[in-house]
mmCIF file of C-alpha atoms in Angstrom:
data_model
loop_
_atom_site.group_PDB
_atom_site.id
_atom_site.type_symbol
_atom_site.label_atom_id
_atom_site.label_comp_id
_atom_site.label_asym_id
_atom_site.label_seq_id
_atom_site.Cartn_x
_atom_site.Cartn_y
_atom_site.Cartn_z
ATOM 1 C CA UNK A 27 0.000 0.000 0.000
ATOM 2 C CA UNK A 28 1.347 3.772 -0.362
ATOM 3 C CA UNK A 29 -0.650 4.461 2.741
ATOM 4 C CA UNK A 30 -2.317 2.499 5.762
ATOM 5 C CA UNK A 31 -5.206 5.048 8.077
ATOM 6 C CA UNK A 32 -5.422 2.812 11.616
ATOM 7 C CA UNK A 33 -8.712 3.866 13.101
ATOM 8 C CA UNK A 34 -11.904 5.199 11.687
ATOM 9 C CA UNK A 35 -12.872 7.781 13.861
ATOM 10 C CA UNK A 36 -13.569 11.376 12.529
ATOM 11 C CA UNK A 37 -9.641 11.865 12.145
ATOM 12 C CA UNK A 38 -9.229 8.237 10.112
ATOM 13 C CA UNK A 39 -12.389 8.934 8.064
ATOM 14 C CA UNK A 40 -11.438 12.827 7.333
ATOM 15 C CA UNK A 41 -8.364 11.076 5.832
ATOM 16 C CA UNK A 42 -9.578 8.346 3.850
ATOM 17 C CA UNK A 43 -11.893 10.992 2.426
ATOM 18 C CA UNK A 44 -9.190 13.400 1.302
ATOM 19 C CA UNK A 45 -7.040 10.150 0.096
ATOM 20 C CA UNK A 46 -9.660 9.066 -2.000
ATOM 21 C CA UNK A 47 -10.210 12.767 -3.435
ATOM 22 C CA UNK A 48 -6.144 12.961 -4.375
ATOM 23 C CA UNK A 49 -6.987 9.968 -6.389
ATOM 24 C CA UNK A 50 -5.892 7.101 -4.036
ATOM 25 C CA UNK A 51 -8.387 4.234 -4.209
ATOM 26 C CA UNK A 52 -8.850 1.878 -1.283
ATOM 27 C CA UNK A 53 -7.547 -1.459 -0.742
ATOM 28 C CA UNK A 54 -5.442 -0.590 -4.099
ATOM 29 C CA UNK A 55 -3.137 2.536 -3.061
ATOM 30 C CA UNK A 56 -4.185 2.652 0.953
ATOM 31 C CA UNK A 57 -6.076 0.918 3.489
ATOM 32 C CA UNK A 58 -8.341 1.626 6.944
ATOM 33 C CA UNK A 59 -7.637 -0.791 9.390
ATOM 34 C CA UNK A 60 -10.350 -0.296 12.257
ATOM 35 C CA UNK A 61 -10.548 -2.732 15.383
ATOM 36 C CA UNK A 62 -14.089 -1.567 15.996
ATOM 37 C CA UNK A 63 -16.899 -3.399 15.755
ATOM 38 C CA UNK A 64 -18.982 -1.418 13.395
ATOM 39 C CA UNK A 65 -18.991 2.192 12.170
ATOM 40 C CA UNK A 66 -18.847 5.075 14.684
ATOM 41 C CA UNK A 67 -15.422 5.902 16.009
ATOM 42 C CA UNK A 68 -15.064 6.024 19.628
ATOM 43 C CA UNK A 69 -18.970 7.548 19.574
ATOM 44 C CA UNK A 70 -20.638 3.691 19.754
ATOM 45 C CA UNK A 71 -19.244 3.062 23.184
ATOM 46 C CA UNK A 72 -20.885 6.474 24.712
ATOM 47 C CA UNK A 73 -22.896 5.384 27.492
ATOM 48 C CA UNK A 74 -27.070 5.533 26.197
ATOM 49 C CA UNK A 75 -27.522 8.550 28.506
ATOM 50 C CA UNK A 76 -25.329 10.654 26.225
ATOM 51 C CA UNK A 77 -28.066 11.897 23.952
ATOM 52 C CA UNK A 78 -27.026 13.896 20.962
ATOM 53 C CA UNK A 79 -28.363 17.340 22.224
ATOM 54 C CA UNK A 80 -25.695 17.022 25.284
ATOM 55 C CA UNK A 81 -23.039 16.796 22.967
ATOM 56 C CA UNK A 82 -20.793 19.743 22.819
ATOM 57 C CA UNK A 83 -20.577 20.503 19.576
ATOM 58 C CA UNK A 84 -20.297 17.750 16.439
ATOM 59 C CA UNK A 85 -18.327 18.835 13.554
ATOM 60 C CA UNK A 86 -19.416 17.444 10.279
ATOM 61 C CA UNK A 87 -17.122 15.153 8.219
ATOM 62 C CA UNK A 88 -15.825 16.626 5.309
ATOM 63 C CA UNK A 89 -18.061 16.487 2.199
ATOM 64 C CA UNK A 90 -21.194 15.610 4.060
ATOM 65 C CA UNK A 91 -23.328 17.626 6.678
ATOM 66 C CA UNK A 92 -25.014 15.430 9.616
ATOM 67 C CA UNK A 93 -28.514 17.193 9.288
ATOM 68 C CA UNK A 94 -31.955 16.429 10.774
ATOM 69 C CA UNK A 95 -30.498 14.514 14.076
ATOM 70 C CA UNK A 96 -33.292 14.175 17.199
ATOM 71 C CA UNK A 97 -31.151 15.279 20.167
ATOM 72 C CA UNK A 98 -33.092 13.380 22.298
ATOM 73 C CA UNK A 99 -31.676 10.121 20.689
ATOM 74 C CA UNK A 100 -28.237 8.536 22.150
ATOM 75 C CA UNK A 101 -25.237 9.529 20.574
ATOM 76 C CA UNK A 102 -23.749 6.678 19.656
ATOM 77 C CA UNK A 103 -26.902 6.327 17.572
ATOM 78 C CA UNK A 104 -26.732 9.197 15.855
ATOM 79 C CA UNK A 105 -23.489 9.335 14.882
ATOM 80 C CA UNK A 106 -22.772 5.889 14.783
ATOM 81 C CA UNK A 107 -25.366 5.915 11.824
ATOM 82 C CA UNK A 108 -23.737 9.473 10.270
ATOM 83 C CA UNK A 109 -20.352 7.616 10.340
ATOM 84 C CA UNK A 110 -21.755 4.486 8.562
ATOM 85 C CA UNK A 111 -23.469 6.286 5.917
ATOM 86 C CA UNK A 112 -20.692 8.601 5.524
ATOM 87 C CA UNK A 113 -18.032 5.191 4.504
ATOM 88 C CA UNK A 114 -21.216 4.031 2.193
ATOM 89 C CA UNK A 115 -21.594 7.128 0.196
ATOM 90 C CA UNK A 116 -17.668 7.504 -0.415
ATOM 91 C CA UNK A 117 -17.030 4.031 -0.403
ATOM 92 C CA UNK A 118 -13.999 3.925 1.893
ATOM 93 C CA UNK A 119 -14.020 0.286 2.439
ATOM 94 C CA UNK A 120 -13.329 -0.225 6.582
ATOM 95 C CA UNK A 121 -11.601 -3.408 7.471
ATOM 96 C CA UNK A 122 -13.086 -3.794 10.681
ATOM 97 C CA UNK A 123 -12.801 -5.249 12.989
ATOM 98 C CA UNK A 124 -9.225 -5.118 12.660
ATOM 99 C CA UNK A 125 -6.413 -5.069 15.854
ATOM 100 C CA UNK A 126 -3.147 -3.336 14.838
ATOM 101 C CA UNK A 127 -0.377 -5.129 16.954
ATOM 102 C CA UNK A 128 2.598 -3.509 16.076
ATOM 103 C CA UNK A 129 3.763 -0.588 13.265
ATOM 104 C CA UNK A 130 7.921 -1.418 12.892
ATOM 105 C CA UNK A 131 10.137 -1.220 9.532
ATOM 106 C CA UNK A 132 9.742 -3.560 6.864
ATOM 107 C CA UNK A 133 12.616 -6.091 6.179
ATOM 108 C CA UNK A 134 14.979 -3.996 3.786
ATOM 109 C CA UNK A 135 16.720 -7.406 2.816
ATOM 110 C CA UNK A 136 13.605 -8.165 0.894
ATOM 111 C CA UNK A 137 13.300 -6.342 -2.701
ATOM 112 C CA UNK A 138 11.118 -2.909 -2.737
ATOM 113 C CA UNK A 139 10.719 -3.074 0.946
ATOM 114 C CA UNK A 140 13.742 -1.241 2.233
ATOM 115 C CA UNK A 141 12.648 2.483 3.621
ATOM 116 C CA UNK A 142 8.932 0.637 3.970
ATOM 117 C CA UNK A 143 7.022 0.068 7.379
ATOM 118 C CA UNK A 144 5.198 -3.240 8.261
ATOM 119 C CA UNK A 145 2.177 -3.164 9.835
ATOM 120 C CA UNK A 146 1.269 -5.988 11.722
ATOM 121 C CA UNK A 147 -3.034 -6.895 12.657
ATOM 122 C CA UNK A 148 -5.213 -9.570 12.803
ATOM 123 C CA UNK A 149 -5.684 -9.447 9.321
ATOM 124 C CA UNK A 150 -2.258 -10.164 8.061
ATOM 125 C CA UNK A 151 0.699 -7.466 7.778
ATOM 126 C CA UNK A 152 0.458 -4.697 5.270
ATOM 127 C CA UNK A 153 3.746 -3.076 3.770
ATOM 128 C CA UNK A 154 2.962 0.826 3.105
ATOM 129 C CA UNK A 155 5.153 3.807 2.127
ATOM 130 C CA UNK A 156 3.322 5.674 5.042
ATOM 131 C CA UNK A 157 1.417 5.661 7.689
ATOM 132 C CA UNK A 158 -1.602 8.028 9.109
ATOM 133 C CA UNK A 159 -2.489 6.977 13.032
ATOM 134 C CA UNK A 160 -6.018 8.124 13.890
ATOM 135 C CA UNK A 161 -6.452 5.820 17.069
ATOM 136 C CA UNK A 162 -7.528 8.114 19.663
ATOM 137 C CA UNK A 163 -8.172 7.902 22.861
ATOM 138 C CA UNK A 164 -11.186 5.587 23.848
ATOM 139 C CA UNK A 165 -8.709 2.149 24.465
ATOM 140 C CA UNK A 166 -6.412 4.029 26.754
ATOM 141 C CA UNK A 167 -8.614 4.689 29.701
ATOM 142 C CA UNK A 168 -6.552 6.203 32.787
ATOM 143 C CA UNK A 169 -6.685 4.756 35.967
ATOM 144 C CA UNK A 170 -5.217 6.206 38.469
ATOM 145 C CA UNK A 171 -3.295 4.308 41.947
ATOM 146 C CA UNK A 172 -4.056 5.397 45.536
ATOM 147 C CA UNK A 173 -2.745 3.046 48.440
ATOM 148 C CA UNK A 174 -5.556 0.707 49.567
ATOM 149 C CA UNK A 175 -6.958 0.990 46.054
ATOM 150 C CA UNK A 176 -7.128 -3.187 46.021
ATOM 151 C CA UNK A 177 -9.034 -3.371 49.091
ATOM 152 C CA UNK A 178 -12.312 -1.292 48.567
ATOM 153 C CA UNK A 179 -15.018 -3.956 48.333
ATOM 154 C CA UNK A 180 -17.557 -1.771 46.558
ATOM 155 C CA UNK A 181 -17.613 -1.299 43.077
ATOM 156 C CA UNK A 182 -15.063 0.732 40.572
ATOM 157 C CA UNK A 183 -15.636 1.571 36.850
ATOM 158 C CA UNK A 184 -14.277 4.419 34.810
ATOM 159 C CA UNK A 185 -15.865 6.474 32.524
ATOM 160 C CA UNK A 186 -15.140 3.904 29.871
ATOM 161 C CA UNK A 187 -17.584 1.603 31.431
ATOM 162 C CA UNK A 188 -19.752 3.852 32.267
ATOM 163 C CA UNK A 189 -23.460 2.411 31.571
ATOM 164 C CA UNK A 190 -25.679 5.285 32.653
ATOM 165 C CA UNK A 191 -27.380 5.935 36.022
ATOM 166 C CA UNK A 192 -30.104 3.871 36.643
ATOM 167 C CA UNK A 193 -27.637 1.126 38.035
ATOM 168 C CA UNK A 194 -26.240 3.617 40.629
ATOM 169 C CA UNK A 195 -30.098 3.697 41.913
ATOM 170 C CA UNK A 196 -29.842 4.049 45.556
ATOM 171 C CA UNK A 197 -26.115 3.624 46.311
ATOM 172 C CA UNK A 198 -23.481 5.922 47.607
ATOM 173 C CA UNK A 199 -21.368 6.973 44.429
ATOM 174 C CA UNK A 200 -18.041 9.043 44.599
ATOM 175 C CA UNK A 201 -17.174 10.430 40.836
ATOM 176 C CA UNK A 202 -13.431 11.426 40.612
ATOM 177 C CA UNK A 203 -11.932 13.727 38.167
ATOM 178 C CA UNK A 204 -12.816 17.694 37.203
ATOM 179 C CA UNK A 205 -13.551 17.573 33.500
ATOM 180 C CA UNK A 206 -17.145 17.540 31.475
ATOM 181 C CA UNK A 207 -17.672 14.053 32.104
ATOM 182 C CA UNK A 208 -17.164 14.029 35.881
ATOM 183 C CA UNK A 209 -19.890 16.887 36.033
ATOM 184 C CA UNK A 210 -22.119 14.838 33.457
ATOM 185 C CA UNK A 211 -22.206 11.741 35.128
ATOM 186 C CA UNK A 212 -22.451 13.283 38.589
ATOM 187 C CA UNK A 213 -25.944 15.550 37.415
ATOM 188 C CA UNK A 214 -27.253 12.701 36.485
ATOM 189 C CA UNK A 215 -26.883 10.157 39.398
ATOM 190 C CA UNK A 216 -27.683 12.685 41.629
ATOM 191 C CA UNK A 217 -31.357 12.262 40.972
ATOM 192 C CA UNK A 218 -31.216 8.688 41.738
ATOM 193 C CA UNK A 219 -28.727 7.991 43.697
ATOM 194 C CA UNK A 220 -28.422 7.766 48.305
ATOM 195 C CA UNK A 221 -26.027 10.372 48.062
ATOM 196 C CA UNK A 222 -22.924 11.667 45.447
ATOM 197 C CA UNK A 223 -19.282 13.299 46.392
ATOM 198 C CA UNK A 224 -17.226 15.053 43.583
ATOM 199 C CA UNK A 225 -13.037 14.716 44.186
ATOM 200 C CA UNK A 226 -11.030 17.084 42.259
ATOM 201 C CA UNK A 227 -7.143 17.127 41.904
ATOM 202 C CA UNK A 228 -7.753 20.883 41.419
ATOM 203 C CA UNK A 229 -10.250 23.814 42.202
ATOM 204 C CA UNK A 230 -12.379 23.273 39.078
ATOM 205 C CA UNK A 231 -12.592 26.422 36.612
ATOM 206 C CA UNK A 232 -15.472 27.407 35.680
ATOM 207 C CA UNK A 233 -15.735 29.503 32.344
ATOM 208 C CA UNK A 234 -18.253 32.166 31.681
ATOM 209 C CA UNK A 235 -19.506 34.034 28.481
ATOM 210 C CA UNK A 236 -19.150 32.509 24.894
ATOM 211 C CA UNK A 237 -15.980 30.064 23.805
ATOM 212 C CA UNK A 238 -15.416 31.748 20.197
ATOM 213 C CA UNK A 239 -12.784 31.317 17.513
ATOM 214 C CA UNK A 240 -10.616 33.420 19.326
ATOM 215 C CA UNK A 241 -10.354 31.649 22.455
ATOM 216 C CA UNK A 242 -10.507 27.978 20.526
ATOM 217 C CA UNK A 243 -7.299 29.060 19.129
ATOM 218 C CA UNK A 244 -5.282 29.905 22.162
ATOM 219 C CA UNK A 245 -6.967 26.739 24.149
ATOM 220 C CA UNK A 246 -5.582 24.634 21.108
ATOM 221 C CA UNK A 247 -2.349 26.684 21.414
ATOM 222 C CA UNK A 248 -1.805 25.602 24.528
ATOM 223 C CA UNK A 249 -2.299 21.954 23.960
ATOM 224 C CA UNK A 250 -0.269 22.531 20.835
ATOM 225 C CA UNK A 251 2.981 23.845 22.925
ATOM 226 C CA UNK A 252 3.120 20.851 24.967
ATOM 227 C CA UNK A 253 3.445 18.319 22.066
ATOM 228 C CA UNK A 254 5.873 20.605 20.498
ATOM 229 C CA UNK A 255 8.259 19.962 23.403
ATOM 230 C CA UNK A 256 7.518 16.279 23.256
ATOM 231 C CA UNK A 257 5.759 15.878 26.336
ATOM 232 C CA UNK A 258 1.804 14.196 26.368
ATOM 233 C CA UNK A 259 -0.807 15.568 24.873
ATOM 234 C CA UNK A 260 -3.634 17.248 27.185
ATOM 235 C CA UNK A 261 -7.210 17.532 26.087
ATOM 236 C CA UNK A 262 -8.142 20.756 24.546
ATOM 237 C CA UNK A 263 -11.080 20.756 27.374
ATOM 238 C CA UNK A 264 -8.275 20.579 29.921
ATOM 239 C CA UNK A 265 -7.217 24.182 28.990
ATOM 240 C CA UNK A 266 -10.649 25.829 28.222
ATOM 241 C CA UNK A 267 -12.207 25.174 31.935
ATOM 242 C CA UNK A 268 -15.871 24.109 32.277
ATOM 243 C CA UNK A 269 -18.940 26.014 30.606
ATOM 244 C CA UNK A 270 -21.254 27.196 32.808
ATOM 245 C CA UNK A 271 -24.666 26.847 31.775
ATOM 246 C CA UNK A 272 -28.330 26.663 33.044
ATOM 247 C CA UNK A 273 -27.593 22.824 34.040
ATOM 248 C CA UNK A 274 -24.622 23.603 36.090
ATOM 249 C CA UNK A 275 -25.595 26.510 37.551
ATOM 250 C CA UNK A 276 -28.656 24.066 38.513
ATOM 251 C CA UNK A 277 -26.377 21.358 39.736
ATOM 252 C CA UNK A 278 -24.327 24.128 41.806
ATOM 253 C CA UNK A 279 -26.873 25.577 43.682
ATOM 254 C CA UNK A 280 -28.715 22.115 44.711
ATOM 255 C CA UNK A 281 -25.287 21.183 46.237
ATOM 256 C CA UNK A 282 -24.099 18.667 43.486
ATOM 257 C CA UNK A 283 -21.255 20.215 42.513
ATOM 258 C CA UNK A 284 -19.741 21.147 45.611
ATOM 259 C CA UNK A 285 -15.668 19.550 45.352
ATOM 260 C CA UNK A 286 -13.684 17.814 47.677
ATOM 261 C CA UNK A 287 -9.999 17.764 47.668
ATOM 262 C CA UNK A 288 -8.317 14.359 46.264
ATOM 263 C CA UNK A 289 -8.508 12.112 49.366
ATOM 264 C CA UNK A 290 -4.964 10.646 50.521
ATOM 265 C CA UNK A 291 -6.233 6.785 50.277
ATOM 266 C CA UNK A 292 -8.766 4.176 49.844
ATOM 267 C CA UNK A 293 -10.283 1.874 52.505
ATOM 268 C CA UNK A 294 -12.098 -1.072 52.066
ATOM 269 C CA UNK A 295 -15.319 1.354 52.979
ATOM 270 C CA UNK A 296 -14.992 4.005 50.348
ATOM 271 C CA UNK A 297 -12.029 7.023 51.260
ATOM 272 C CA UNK A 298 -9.869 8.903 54.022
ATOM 273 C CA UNK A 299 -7.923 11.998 53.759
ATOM 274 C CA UNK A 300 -5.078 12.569 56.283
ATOM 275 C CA UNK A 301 -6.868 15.047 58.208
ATOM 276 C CA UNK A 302 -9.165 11.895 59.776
ATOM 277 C CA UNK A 303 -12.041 12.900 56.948
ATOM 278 C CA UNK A 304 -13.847 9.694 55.682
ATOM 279 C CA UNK A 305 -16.522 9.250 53.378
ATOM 280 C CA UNK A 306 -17.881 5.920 52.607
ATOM 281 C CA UNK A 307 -19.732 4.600 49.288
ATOM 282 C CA UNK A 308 -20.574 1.721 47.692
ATOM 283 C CA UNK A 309 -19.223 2.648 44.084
ATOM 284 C CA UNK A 310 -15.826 4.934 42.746
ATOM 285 C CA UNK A 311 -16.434 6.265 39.146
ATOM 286 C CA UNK A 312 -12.945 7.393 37.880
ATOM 287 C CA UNK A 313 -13.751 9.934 35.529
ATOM 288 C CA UNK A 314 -10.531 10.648 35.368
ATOM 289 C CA UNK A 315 -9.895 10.781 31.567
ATOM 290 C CA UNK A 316 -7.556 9.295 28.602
ATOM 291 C CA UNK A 317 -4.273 8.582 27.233
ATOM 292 C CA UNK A 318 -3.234 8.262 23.444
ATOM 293 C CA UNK A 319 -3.205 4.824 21.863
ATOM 294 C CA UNK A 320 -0.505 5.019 20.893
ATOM 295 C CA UNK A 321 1.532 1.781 21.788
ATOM 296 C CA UNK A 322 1.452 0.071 18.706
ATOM 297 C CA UNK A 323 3.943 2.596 17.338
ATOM 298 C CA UNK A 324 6.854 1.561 20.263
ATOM 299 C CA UNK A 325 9.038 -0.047 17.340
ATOM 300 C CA UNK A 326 9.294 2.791 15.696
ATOM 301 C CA UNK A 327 11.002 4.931 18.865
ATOM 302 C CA UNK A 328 8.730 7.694 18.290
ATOM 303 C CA UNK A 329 8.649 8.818 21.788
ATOM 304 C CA UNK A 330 10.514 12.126 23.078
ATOM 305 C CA UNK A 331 12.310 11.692 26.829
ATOM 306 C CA UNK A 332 9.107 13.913 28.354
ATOM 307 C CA UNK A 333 6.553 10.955 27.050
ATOM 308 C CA UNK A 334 5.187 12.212 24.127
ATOM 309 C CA UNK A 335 5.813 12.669 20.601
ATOM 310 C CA UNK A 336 6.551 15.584 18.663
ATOM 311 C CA UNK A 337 4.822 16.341 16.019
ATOM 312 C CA UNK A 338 5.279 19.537 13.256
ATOM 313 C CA UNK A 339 2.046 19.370 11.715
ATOM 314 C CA UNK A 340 0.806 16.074 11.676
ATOM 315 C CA UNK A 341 3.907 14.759 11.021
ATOM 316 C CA UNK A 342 6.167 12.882 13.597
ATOM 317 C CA UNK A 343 9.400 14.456 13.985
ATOM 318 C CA UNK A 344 11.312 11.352 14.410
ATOM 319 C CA UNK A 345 9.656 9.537 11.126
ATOM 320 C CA UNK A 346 7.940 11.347 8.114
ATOM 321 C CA UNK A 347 6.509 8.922 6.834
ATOM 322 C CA UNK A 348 4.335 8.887 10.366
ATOM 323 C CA UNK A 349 1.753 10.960 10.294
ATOM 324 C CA UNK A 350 -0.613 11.404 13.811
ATOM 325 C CA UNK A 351 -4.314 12.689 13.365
ATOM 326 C CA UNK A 352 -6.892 13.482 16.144
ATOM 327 C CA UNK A 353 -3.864 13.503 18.309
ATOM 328 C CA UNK A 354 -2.687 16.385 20.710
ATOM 329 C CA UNK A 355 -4.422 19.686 19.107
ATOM 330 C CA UNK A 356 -5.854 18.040 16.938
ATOM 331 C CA UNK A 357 -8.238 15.458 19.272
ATOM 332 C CA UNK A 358 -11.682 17.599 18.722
ATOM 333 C CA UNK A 359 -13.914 16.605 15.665
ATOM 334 C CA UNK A 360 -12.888 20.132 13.904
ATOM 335 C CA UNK A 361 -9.399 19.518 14.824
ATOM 336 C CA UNK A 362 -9.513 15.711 13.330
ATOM 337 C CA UNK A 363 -10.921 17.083 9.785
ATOM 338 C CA UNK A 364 -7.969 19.698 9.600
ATOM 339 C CA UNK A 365 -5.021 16.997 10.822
ATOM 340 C CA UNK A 366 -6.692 14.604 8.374
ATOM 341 C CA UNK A 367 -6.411 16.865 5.208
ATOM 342 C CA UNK A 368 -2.995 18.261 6.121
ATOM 343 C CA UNK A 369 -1.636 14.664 6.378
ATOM 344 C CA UNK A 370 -2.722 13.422 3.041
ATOM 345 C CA UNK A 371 -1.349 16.728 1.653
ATOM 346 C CA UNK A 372 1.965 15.989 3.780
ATOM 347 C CA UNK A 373 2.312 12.506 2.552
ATOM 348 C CA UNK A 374 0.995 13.366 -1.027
ATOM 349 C CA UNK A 375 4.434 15.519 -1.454
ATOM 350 C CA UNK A 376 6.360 12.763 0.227
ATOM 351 C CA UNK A 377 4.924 9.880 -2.419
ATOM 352 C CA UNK A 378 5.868 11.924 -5.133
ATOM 353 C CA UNK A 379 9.486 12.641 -3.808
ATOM 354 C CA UNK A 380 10.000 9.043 -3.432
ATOM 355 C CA UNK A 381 9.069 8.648 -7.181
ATOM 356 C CA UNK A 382 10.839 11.041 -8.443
ATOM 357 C CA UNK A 383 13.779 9.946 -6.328
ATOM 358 C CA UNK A 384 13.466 6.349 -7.675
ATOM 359 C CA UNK A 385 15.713 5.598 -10.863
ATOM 360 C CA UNK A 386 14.444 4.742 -13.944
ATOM 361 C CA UNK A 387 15.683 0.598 -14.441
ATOM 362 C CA UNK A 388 17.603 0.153 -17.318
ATOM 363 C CA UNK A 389 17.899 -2.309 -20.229
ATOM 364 C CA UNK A 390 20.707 -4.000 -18.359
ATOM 365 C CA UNK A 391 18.786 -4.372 -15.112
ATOM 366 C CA UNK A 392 15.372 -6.033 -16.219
ATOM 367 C CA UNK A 393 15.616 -9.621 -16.232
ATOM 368 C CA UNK A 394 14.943 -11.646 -19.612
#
């Protein structure tokens, strides 16, 4: 293949989409490897709770405008179906489902391999000229380790697992971690649930007036300078605090939302701080966020000494033919469209180096 997309999220389908418009055609010039189940990104595992109209903000795919959604139906639904049409109508051709194992260089002993990467899956092993990584986040939940963690005999799920409130009915339920999921889940236990607690690392920021293009830029700015330097990516949320609207203010002022600090440790009974504070509950919800998929590309020694990889673009610093979409500043579904056309355009330039780079053979060397 000239190019392999892992992952068809909105970054690996905003790339397959400009591939096919530079005149690639799939499973001839580049494949999309995809280890989910069925169309829909990362959006099919949202919990059924998630409805469509609490989503902040959808971005359409390039090409094709999601119109006419009810916001009252789930969101994994509604865009799982969006996604799905979406490979149908520009017939990308998912291989799904499809586990990427590894991503290392191709055996340069063997002839037209050398300079190459291998790509190992489930499917078999694909030799490409480049490589665009759309994996996301959604595999690499973060868990977090307190002492005593082991020994809490209640229950403990993270956001990941999340299945919605009605099976928090009547228990104690501690949600942990300040971003827009913490706050989500926690509104909506509260109404059925004994009793809630909200930990916090941090004072939680709360932002007021309207997010424009203005401050969208300097939030992804921010996120932008830290993959620069090689360190791991934060979410662009992480930078542009938490909206305050008519549900939180709601939330706030019935007592919801009011934060603890991070407690010290966990007991088998729920959690102590060090200043003899206890609170016990029958269930820990780690909202506590996401980490890059990233793993599969450890052959390749992509990582910087702060954790992350640098990037200029799209493109990995340590490997052009590497290209990393929906990663970093990029990980929003406006972000994802953007990285996905600037990496075809990227490796586009690179293809045609290579060609022109490539000698003609010669009478002498073609075999009779």
């Amino acid at each position: 293949m000239d190019v392999v997309v892992i992952g068809a999220g909105q970054a690996g389908l905003s790339a397959a989409f400009h591939l096919r418009r530079a005149g690639l055609e799939p499973d001839r010039d580049f494949v999309v490897l995809d280890h989910a189940p069925r169309p829909g990104g990362a959006w099919q595992f949202r919990w059924p709770s998630l409805t469509y109209g609490k989503v902040h903000g959808m971005h359409a795919l390039p090409g094709m405008e999601l119109t006419g959604a009810d916001p009252a139906r789930p969101s994994s639904e509604v865009i799982g179906a969006y996604f799905d049409s979406y490979e149908q109508t520009f017939d990308l051709r998912i291989h799904r489902p499809v586990d990427v194992t590894a991503v290392r260089e191709a055996d340069g002993g063997r002839s037209g391999e050398a300079g190459r990467l291998l790509v190992e899956s489930s499917e078999g092993a694909y030799v490409t000229r480049a490589l665009i990584n759309a994996t996301g986040t959604w595999d690499r939940p973060f868990w977090p380790r307190y002492p005593g963690q082991e020994t809490f005999r209640g229950r403990q799920l993270h956001t990941a697992g999340y299945p919605g409130p009605e099976e928090f009915a009547g228990k104690r339920v501690l949600v942990v971690g300040g971003g827009a999921s913490g706050t989500q889940h926690l509104m909506e236990i509260a109404d059925v649930a004994d009793g809630t607690f909200w930990v916090t690392r941090r004072e939680p920021v709360w932002r007021e007036g309207p997010f424009g293009e203005v401050e969208g830029r300097a939030a992804v700015a921010l996120v932008e300078e830290r993959v620069r330097q090689g360190l791991p990516p934060k979410s662009v949320v992480s930078v542009t605090g938490l909206p305050l609207n008519d549900a939180i203010r709601a939330a706030r002022a019935r007592g919801i939302l009011d934060r603890l600090p991070m407690f010290d440790r966990i007991t088998p009974t729920g959690v102590a701080w060090d200043d003899g504070r206890t609170v016990n509950v029958d269930v820990i919800l780690w909202a506590t966020g996401f980490r890059a998929a990233i793993d599969h590309l450890t052959p390749l020694r992509l990582r910087e000494p702060g954790g992350g990889i640098r990037v200029e673009g799209t493109r990995a610093i340590r490997d052009e033919r590497v290209h990393l979409v929906g990663y970093g500043p990029s990980a929003s579904t406006i972000g994802a469209n953007r990285a996905g056309r600037a990496a075809v355009s990227d490796i586009r330039r690179l293809l045609r180096h290579e060609t022109a780079a490539t000698p003609a053979a010669t009478p002498a060397a073609v075999s009779v």
